[in-house]
mmCIF file of C-alpha atoms and ligand atoms in Angstrom:
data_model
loop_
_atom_site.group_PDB
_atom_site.id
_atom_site.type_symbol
_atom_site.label_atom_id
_atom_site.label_comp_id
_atom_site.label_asym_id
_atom_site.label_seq_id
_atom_site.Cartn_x
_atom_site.Cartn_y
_atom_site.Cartn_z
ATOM 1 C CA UNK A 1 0.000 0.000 0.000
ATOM 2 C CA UNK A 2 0.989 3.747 -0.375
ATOM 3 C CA UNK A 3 1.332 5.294 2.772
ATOM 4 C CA UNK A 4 0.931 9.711 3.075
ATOM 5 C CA UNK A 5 4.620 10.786 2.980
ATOM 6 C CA UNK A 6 5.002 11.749 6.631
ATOM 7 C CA UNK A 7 8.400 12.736 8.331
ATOM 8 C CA UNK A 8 8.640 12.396 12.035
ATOM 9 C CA UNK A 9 11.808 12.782 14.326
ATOM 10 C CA UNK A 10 12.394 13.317 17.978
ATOM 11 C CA UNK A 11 15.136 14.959 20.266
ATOM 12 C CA UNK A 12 15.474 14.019 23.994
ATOM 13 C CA UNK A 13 15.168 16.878 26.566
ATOM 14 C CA UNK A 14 18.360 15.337 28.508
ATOM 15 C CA UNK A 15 20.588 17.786 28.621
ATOM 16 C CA UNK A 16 22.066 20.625 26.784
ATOM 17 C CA UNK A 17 21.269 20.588 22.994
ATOM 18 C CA UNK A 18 25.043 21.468 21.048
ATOM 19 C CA UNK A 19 25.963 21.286 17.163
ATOM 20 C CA UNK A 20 25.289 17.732 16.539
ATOM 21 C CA UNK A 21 21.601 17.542 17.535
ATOM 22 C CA UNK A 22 21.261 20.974 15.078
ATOM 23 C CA UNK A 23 23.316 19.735 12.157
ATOM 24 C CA UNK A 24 22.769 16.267 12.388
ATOM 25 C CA UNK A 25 18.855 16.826 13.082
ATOM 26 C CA UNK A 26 17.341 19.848 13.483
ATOM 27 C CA UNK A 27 18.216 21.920 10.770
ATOM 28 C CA UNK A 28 17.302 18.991 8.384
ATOM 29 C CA UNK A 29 13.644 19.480 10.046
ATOM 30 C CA UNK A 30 13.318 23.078 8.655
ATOM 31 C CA UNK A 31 13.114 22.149 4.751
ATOM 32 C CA UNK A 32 11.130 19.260 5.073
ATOM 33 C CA UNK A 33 8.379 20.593 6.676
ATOM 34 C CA UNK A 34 7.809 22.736 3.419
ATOM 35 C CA UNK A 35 7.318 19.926 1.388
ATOM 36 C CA UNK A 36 5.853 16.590 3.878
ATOM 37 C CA UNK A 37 3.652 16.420 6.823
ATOM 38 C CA UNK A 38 5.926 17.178 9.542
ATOM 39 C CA UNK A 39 5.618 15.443 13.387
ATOM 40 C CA UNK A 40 8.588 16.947 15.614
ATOM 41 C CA UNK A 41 8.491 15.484 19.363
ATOM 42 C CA UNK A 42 10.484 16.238 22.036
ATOM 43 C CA UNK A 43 11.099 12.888 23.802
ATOM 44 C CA UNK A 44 10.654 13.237 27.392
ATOM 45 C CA UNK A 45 9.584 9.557 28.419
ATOM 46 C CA UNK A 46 13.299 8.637 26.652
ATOM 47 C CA UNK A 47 14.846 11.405 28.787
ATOM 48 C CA UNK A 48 14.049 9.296 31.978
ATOM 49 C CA UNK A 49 15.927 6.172 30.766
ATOM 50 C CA UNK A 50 18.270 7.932 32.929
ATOM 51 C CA UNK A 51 17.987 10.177 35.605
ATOM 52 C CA UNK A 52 16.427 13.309 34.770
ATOM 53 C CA UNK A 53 15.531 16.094 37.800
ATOM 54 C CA UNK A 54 11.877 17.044 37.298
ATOM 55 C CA UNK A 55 12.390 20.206 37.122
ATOM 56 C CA UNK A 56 15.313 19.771 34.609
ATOM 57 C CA UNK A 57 13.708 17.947 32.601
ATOM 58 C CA UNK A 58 10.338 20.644 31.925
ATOM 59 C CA UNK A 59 13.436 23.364 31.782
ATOM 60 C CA UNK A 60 15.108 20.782 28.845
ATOM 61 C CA UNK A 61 11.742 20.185 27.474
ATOM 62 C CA UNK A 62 10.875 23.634 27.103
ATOM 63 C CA UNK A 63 14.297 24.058 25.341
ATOM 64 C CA UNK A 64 14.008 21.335 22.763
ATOM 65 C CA UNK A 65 10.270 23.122 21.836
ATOM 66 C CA UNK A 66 12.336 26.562 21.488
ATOM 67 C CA UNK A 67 15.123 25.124 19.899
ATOM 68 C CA UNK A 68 13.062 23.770 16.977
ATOM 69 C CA UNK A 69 10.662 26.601 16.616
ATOM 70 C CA UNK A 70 14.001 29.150 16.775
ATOM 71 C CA UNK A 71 15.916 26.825 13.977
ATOM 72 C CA UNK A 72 12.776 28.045 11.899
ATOM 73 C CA UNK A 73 9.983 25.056 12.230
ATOM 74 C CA UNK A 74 6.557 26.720 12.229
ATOM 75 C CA UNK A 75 4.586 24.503 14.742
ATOM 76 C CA UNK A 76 1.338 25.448 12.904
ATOM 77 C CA UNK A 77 2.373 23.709 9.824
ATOM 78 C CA UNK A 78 4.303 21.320 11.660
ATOM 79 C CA UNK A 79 3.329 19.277 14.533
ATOM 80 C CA UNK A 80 5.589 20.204 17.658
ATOM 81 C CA UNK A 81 4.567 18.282 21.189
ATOM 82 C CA UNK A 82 6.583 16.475 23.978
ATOM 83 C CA UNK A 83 6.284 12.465 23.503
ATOM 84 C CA UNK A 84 4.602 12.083 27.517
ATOM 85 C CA UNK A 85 1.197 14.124 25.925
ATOM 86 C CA UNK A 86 0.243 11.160 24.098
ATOM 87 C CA UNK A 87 -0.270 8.368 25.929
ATOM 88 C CA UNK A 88 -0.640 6.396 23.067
ATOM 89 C CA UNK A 89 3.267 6.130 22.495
ATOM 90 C CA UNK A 90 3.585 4.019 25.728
ATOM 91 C CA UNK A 91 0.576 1.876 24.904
ATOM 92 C CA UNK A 92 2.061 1.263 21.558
ATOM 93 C CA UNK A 93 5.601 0.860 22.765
ATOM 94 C CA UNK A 94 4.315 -2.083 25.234
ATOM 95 C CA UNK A 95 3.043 -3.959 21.972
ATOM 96 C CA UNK A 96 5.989 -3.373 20.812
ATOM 97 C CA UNK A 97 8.229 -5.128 23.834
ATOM 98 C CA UNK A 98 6.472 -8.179 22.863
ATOM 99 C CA UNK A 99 6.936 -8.078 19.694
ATOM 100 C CA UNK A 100 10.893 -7.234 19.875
ATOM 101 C CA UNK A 101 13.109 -10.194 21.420
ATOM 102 C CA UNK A 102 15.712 -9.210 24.283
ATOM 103 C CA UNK A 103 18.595 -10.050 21.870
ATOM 104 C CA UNK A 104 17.556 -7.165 19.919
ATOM 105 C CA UNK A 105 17.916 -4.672 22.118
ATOM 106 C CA UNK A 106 21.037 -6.293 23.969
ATOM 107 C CA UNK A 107 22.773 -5.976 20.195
ATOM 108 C CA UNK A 108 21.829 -1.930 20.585
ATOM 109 C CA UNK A 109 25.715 -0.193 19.993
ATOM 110 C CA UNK A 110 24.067 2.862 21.835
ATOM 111 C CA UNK A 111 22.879 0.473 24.513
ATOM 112 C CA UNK A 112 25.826 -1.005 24.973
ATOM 113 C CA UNK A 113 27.834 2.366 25.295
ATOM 114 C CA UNK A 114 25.432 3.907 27.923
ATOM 115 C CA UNK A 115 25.287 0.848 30.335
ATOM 116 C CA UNK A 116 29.033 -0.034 29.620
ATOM 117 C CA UNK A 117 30.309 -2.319 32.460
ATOM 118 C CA UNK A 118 26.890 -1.588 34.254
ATOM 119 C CA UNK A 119 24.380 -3.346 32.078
ATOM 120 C CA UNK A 120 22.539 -4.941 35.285
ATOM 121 C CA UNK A 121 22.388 -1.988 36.710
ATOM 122 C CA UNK A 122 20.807 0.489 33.851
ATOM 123 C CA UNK A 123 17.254 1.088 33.926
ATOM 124 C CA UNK A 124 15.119 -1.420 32.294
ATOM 125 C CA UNK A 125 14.031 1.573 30.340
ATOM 126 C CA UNK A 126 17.433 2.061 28.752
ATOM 127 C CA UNK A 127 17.532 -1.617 27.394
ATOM 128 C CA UNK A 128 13.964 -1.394 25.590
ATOM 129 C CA UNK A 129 14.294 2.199 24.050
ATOM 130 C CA UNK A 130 14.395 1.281 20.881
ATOM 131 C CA UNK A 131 10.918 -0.154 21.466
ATOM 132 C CA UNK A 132 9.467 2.982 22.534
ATOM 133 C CA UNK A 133 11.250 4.751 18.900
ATOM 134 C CA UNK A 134 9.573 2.515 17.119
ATOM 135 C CA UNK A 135 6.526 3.041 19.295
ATOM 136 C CA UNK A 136 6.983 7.020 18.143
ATOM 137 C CA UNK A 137 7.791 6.726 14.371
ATOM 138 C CA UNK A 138 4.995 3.952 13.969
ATOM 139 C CA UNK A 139 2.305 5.336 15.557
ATOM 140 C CA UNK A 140 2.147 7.854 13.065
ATOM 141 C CA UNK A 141 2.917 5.361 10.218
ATOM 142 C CA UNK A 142 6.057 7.729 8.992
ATOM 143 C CA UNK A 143 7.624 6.797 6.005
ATOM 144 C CA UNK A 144 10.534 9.189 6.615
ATOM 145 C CA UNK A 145 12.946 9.959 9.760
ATOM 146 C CA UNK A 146 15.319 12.223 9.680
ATOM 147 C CA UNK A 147 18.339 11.557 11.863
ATOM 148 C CA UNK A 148 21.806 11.497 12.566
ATOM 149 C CA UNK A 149 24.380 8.594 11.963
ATOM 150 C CA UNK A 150 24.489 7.220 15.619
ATOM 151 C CA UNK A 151 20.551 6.729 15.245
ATOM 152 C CA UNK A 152 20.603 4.154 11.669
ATOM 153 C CA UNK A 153 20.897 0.866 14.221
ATOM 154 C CA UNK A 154 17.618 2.466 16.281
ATOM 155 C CA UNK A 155 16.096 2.626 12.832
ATOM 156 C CA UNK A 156 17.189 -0.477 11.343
ATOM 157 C CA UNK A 157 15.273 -1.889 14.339
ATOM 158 C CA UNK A 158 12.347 -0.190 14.129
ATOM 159 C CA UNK A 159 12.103 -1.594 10.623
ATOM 160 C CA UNK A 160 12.580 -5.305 11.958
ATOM 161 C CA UNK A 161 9.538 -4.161 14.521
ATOM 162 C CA UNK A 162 7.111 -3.226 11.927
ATOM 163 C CA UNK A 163 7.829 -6.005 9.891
ATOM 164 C CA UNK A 164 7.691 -8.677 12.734
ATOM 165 C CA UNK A 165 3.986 -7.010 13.592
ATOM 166 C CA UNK A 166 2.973 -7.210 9.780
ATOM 167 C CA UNK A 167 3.764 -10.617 9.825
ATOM 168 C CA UNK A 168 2.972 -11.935 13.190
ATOM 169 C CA UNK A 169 -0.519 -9.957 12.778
ATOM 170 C CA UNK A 170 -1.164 -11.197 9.111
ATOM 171 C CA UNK A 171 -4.401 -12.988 9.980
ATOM 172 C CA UNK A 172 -5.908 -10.258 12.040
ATOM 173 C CA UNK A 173 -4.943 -7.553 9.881
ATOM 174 C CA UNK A 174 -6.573 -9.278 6.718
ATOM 175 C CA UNK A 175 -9.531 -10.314 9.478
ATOM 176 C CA UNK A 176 -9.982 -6.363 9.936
ATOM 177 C CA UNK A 177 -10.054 -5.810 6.275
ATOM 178 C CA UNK A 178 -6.581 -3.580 6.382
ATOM 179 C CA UNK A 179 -3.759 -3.584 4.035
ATOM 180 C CA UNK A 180 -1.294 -6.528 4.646
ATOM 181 C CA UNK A 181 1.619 -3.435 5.461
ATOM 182 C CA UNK A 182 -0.057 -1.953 8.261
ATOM 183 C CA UNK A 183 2.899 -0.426 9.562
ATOM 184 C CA UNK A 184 5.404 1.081 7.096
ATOM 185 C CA UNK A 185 9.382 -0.143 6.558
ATOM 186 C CA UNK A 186 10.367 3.643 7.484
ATOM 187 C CA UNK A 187 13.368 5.055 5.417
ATOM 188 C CA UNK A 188 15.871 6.866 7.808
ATOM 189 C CA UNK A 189 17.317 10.387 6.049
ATOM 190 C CA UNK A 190 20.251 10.463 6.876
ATOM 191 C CA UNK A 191 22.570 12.725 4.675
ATOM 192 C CA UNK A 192 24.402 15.388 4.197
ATOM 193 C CA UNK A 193 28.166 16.555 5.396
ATOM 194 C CA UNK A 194 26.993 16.328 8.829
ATOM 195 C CA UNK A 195 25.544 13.071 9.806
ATOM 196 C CA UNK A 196 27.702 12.608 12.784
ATOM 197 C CA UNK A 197 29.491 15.541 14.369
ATOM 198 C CA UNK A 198 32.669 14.588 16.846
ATOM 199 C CA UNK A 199 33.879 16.147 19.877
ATOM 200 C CA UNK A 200 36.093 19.224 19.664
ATOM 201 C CA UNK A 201 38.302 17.359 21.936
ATOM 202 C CA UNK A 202 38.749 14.413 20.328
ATOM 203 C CA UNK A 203 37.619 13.394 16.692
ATOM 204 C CA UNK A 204 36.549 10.051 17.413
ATOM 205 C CA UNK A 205 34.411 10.314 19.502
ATOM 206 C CA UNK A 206 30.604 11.904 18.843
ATOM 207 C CA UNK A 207 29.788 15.282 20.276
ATOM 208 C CA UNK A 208 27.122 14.335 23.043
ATOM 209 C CA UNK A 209 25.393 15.981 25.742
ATOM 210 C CA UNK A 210 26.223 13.485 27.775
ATOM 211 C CA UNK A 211 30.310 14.229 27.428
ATOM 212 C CA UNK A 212 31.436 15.521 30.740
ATOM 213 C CA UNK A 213 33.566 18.021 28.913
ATOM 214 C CA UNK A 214 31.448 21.343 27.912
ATOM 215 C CA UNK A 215 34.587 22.272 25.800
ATOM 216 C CA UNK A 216 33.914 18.906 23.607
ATOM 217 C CA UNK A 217 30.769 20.075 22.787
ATOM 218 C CA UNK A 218 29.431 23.787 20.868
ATOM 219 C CA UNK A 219 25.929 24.439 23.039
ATOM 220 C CA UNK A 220 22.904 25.983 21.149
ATOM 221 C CA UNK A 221 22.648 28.195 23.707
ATOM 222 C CA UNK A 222 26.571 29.505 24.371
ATOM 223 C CA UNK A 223 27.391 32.771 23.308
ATOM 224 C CA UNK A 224 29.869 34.152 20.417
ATOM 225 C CA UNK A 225 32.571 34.153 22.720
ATOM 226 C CA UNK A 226 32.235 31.007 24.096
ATOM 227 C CA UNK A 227 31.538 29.746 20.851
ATOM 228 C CA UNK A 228 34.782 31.225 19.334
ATOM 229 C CA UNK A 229 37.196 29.956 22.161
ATOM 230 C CA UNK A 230 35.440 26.835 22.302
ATOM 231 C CA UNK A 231 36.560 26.007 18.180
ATOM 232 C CA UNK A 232 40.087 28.166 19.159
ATOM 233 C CA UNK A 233 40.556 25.548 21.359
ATOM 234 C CA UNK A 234 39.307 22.685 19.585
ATOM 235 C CA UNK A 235 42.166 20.102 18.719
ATOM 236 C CA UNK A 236 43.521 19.464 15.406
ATOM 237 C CA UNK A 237 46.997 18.275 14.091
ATOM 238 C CA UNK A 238 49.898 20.421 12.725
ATOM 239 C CA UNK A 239 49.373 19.915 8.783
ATOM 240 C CA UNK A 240 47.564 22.666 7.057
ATOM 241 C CA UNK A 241 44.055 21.333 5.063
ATOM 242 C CA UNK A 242 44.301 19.114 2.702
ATOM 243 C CA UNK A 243 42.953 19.920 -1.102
ATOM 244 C CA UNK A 244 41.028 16.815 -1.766
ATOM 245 C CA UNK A 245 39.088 15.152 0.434
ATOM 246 C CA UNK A 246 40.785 11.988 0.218
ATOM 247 C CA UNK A 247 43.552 14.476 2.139
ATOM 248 C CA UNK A 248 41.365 14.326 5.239
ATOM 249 C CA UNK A 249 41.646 10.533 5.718
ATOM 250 C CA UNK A 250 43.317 9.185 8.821
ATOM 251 C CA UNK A 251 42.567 12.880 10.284
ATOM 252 C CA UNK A 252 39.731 12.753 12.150
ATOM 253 C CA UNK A 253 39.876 16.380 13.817
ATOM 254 C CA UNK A 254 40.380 18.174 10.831
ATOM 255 C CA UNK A 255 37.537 15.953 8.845
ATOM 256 C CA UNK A 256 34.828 17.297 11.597
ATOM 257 C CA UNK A 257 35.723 20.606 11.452
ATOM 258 C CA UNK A 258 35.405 20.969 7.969
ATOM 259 C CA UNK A 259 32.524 18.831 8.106
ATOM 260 C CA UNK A 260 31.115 21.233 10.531
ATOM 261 C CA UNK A 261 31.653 24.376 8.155
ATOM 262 C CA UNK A 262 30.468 22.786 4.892
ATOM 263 C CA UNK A 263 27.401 22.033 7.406
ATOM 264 C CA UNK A 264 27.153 25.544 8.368
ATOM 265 C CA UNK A 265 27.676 27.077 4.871
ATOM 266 C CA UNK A 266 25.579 24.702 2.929
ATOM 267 C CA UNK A 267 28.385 23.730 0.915
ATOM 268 C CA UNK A 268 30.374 20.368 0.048
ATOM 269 C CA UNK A 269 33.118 19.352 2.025
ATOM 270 C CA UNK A 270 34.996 19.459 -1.221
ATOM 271 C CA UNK A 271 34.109 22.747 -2.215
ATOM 272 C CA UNK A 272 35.563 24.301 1.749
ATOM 273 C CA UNK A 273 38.320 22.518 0.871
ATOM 274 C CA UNK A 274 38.563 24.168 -2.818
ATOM 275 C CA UNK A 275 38.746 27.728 -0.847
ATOM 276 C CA UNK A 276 40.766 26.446 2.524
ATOM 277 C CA UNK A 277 43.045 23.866 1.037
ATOM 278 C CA UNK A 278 46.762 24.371 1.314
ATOM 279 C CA UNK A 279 45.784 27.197 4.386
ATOM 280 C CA UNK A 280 46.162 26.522 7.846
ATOM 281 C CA UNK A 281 44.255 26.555 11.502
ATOM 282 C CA UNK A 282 44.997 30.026 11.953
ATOM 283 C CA UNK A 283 43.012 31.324 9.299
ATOM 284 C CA UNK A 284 40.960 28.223 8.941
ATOM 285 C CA UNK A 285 39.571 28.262 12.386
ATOM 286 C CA UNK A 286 38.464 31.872 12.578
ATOM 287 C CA UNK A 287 36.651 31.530 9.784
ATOM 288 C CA UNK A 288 34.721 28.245 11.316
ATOM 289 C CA UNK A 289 34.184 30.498 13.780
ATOM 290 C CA UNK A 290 32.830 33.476 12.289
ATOM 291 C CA UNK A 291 30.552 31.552 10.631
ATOM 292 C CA UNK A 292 29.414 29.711 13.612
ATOM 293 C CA UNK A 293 28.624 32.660 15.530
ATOM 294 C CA UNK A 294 26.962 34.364 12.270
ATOM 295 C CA UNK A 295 24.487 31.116 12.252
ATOM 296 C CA UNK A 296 23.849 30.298 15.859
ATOM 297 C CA UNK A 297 23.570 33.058 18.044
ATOM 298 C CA UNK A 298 20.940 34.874 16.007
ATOM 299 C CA UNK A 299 19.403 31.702 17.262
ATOM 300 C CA UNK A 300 20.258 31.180 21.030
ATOM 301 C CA UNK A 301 18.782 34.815 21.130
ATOM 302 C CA UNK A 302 15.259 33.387 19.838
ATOM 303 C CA UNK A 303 15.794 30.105 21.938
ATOM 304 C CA UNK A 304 16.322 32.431 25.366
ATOM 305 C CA UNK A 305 13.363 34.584 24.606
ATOM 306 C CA UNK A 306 11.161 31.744 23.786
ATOM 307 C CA UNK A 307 12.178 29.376 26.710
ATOM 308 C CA UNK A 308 11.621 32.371 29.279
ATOM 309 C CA UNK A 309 7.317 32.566 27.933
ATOM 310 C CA UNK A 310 6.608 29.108 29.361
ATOM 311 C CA UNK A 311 2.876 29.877 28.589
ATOM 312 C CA UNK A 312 3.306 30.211 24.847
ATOM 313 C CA UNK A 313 5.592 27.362 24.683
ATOM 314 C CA UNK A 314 3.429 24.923 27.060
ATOM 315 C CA UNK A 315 0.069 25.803 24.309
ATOM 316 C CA UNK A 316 2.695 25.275 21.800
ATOM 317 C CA UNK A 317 3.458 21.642 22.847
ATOM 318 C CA UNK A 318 -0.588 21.475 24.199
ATOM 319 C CA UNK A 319 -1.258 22.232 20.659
ATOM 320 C CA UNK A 320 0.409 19.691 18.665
ATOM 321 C CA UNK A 321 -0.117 17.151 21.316
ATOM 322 C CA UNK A 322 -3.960 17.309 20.463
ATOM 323 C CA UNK A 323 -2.980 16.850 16.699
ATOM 324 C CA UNK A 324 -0.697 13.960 17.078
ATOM 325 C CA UNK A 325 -3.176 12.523 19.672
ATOM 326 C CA UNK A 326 -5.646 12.318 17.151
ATOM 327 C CA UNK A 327 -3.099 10.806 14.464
ATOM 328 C CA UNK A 328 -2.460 8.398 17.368
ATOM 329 C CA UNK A 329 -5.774 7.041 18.375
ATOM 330 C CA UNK A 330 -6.626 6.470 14.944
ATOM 331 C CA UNK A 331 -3.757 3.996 14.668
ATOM 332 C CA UNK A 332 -3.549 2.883 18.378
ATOM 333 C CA UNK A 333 -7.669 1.784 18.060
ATOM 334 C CA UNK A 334 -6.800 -0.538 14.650
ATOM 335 C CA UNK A 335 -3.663 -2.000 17.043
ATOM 336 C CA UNK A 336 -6.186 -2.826 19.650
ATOM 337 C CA UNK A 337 -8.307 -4.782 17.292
ATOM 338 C CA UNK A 338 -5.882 -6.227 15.602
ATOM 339 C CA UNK A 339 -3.948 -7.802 19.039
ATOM 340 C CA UNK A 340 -7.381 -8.813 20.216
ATOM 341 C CA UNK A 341 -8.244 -6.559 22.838
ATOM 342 C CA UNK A 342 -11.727 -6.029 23.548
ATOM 343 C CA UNK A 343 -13.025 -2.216 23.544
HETATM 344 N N1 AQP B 1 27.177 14.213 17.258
HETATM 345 C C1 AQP B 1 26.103 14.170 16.494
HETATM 346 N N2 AQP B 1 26.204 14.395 15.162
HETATM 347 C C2 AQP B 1 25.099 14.361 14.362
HETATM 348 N N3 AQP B 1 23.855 14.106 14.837
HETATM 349 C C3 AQP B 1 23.720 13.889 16.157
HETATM 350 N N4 AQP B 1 22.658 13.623 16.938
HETATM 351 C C4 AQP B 1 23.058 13.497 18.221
HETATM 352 N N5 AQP B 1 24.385 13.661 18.311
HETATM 353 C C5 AQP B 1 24.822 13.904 17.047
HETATM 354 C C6 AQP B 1 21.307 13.527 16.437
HETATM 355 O O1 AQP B 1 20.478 14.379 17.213
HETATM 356 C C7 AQP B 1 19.180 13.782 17.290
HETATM 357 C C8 AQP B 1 18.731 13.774 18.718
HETATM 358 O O2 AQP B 1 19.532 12.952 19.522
HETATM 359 P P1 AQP B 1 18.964 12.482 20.921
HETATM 360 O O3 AQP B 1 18.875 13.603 21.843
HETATM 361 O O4 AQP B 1 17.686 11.777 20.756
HETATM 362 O O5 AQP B 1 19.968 11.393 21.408
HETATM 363 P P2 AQP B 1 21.470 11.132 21.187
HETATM 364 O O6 AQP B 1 21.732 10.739 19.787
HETATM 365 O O7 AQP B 1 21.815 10.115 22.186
HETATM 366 O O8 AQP B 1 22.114 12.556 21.473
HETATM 367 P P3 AQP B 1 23.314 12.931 22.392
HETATM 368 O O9 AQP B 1 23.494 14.361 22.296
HETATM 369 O O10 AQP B 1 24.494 12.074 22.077
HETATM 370 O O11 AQP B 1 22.768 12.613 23.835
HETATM 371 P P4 AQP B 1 23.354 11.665 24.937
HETATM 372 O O12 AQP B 1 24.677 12.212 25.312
HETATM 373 O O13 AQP B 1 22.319 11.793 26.025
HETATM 374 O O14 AQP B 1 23.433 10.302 24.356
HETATM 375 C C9 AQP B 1 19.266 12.407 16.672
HETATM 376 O O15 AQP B 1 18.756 12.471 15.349
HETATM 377 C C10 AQP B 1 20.734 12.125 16.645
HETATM 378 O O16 AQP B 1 21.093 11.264 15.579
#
């Protein structure tokens, strides 16, 4: 069956948002929402896989809301809302952790990283995320998700969900008269010079909020001058750039950065290296950071202004919780039927 083209992403509210989550995610959202329907969530139930104060997490929440809408995403064409509005994501993601088998989730890279040496001691939570994504892209039927790199396993799994449910549910969903693809094999978008940004401290490793090291990471919401001495400091190695990008193999620091500015400048990473090849960090690196402060702190401004009217924001997220609630019940009530639950 044909499916409506519908995009849907999410961002967690778990701590500060920095470059990556805007590059790798956000600033894909703007376009998109021009030319698909457009669901944007901020993912607060995800947020409490680990520890979240309460009253960090409605500050966070509020940001990830401001964040989008100041990155340019009109929440009256798109749908903005935080995840823990619409019940029907945790009804759905409970199918869904019977569907899934604990092997799955156990083969989860990201999983793996968070609980490290820990594993028995994460929340359960942590271990069956990647139920409750599918839970959120599914539940709107989305044929489209745009994400960064780190997220194409969480994806890849989400397919294996909706495939499982298609098939397990065969019977039931011909017995309710529906199309044999009830839930879609959602492509991930993931593209771009950007798809995973690394830590200005060290270029293998991804720029996360989680890093305990502020100066790994470029915060939406520093200023220019932090933002400046943050890329000053950022570390490279000696050589100047290379021409080609075959040039930036085996040199991880220098491939983010210009990574970073093609990004920025919606440019190639082969065309920044057709203006900056041959130069070095000292003229390279203001530049990066010129350009950086040019883009982003036009839009902390917005972000601090929105963040600080709580009551626009909350009817905001009120708003396009009631739309995607009514997206979600439609789908939730044919779920119900179909797993035999009597209504
Ligand atoms: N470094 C990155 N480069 C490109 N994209 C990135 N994303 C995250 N980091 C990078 C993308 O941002 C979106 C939202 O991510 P998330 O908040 O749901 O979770 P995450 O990927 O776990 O983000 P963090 O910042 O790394 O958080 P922590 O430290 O809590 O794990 C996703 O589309 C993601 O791909």
């Amino acid at each position: 069956m044909s499916f409506t083209p519908r995009v849907f992403s999410g961002i967690q509210p778990s701590g500060d948002l920095h470059l990556g989550n805007y590059l790798g995610a956000i600033r894909r959202f703007v376009p998109l929402q021009h030319t698909h329907e457009t669901i944007y969530c901020v993912v607060d139930m995800h947020a409490i896989t680990v520890w979240q104060e309460p009253e960090d997490l409605r500050r966070a929440t509020r940001e990830v809301a401001a964040a989008y809408i100041a990155a340019g995403i009109d929440p009256k064409k798109a749908i903005v809302f935080n995840q823990s509005q619409v019940v029907q994501h945790a009804e759905l993601a409970w199918v869904f952790n019977c569907i899934a088998r604990i092997g799955w989730m156990y083969r989860m890279t990201q999983f793996k990283d968070k609980a490290g040496k820990n594993s028995e001691n994460v929340s359960l939570g942590l271990l069956a995320y990647p139920s409750l994504m599918a839970a959120d892209i599914l539940l709107y039927k989305a044929t489209q998700v745009p994400v960064g790199d780190d997220q194409k396993q969480h994806l890849e799994l989400t397919r294996d969900i909706a495939a499982k449910f298609n098939n397990d549910y065969a019977a039931s969903i011909a017995a309710q008269g529906l199309d044999a693809e009830f839930f879609p094999i959602t492509e991930p978008l993931i593209a771009g010079p950007a798809t995973r940004i690394m830590s200005l401290r060290d270029g293998t490793r991804k720029m996360s909020k989680s890093d305990p090291s502020d100066q790994s990471r470029i915060s939406l919401l520093d200023d220019a001058d932090a933002i400046a001495k943050k890329i000053k400091r950022a570390t490279t190695d000696p050589e100047p750039l290379p021409e080609t990008l075959e040039g930036l193999s085996g040199r991880p620091e220098a491939d983010n950065l210009v990574g970073i500015y093609a990004a920025l400048a919606d440019r190639s990473k082969a065309e920044v290296l057709a203006e900056f090849g041959g130069k070095g960090w000292g003229v390279f690196k203001p530049a990066l950071a010129d350009l950086a402060v040019q883009q982003l702190a036009p839009m902390a401004d917005e972000m601090r202004r929105l963040v600080a009217d709580t009551t626009t924001i909350d009817a905001i997220l009120r708003d396009g919780a009631e739309r995607a609630g009514a997206i979600a019940e439609r789908t939730m009530n044919q779920v119900r039927s179909i797993v035999g639950f009597i209504r």
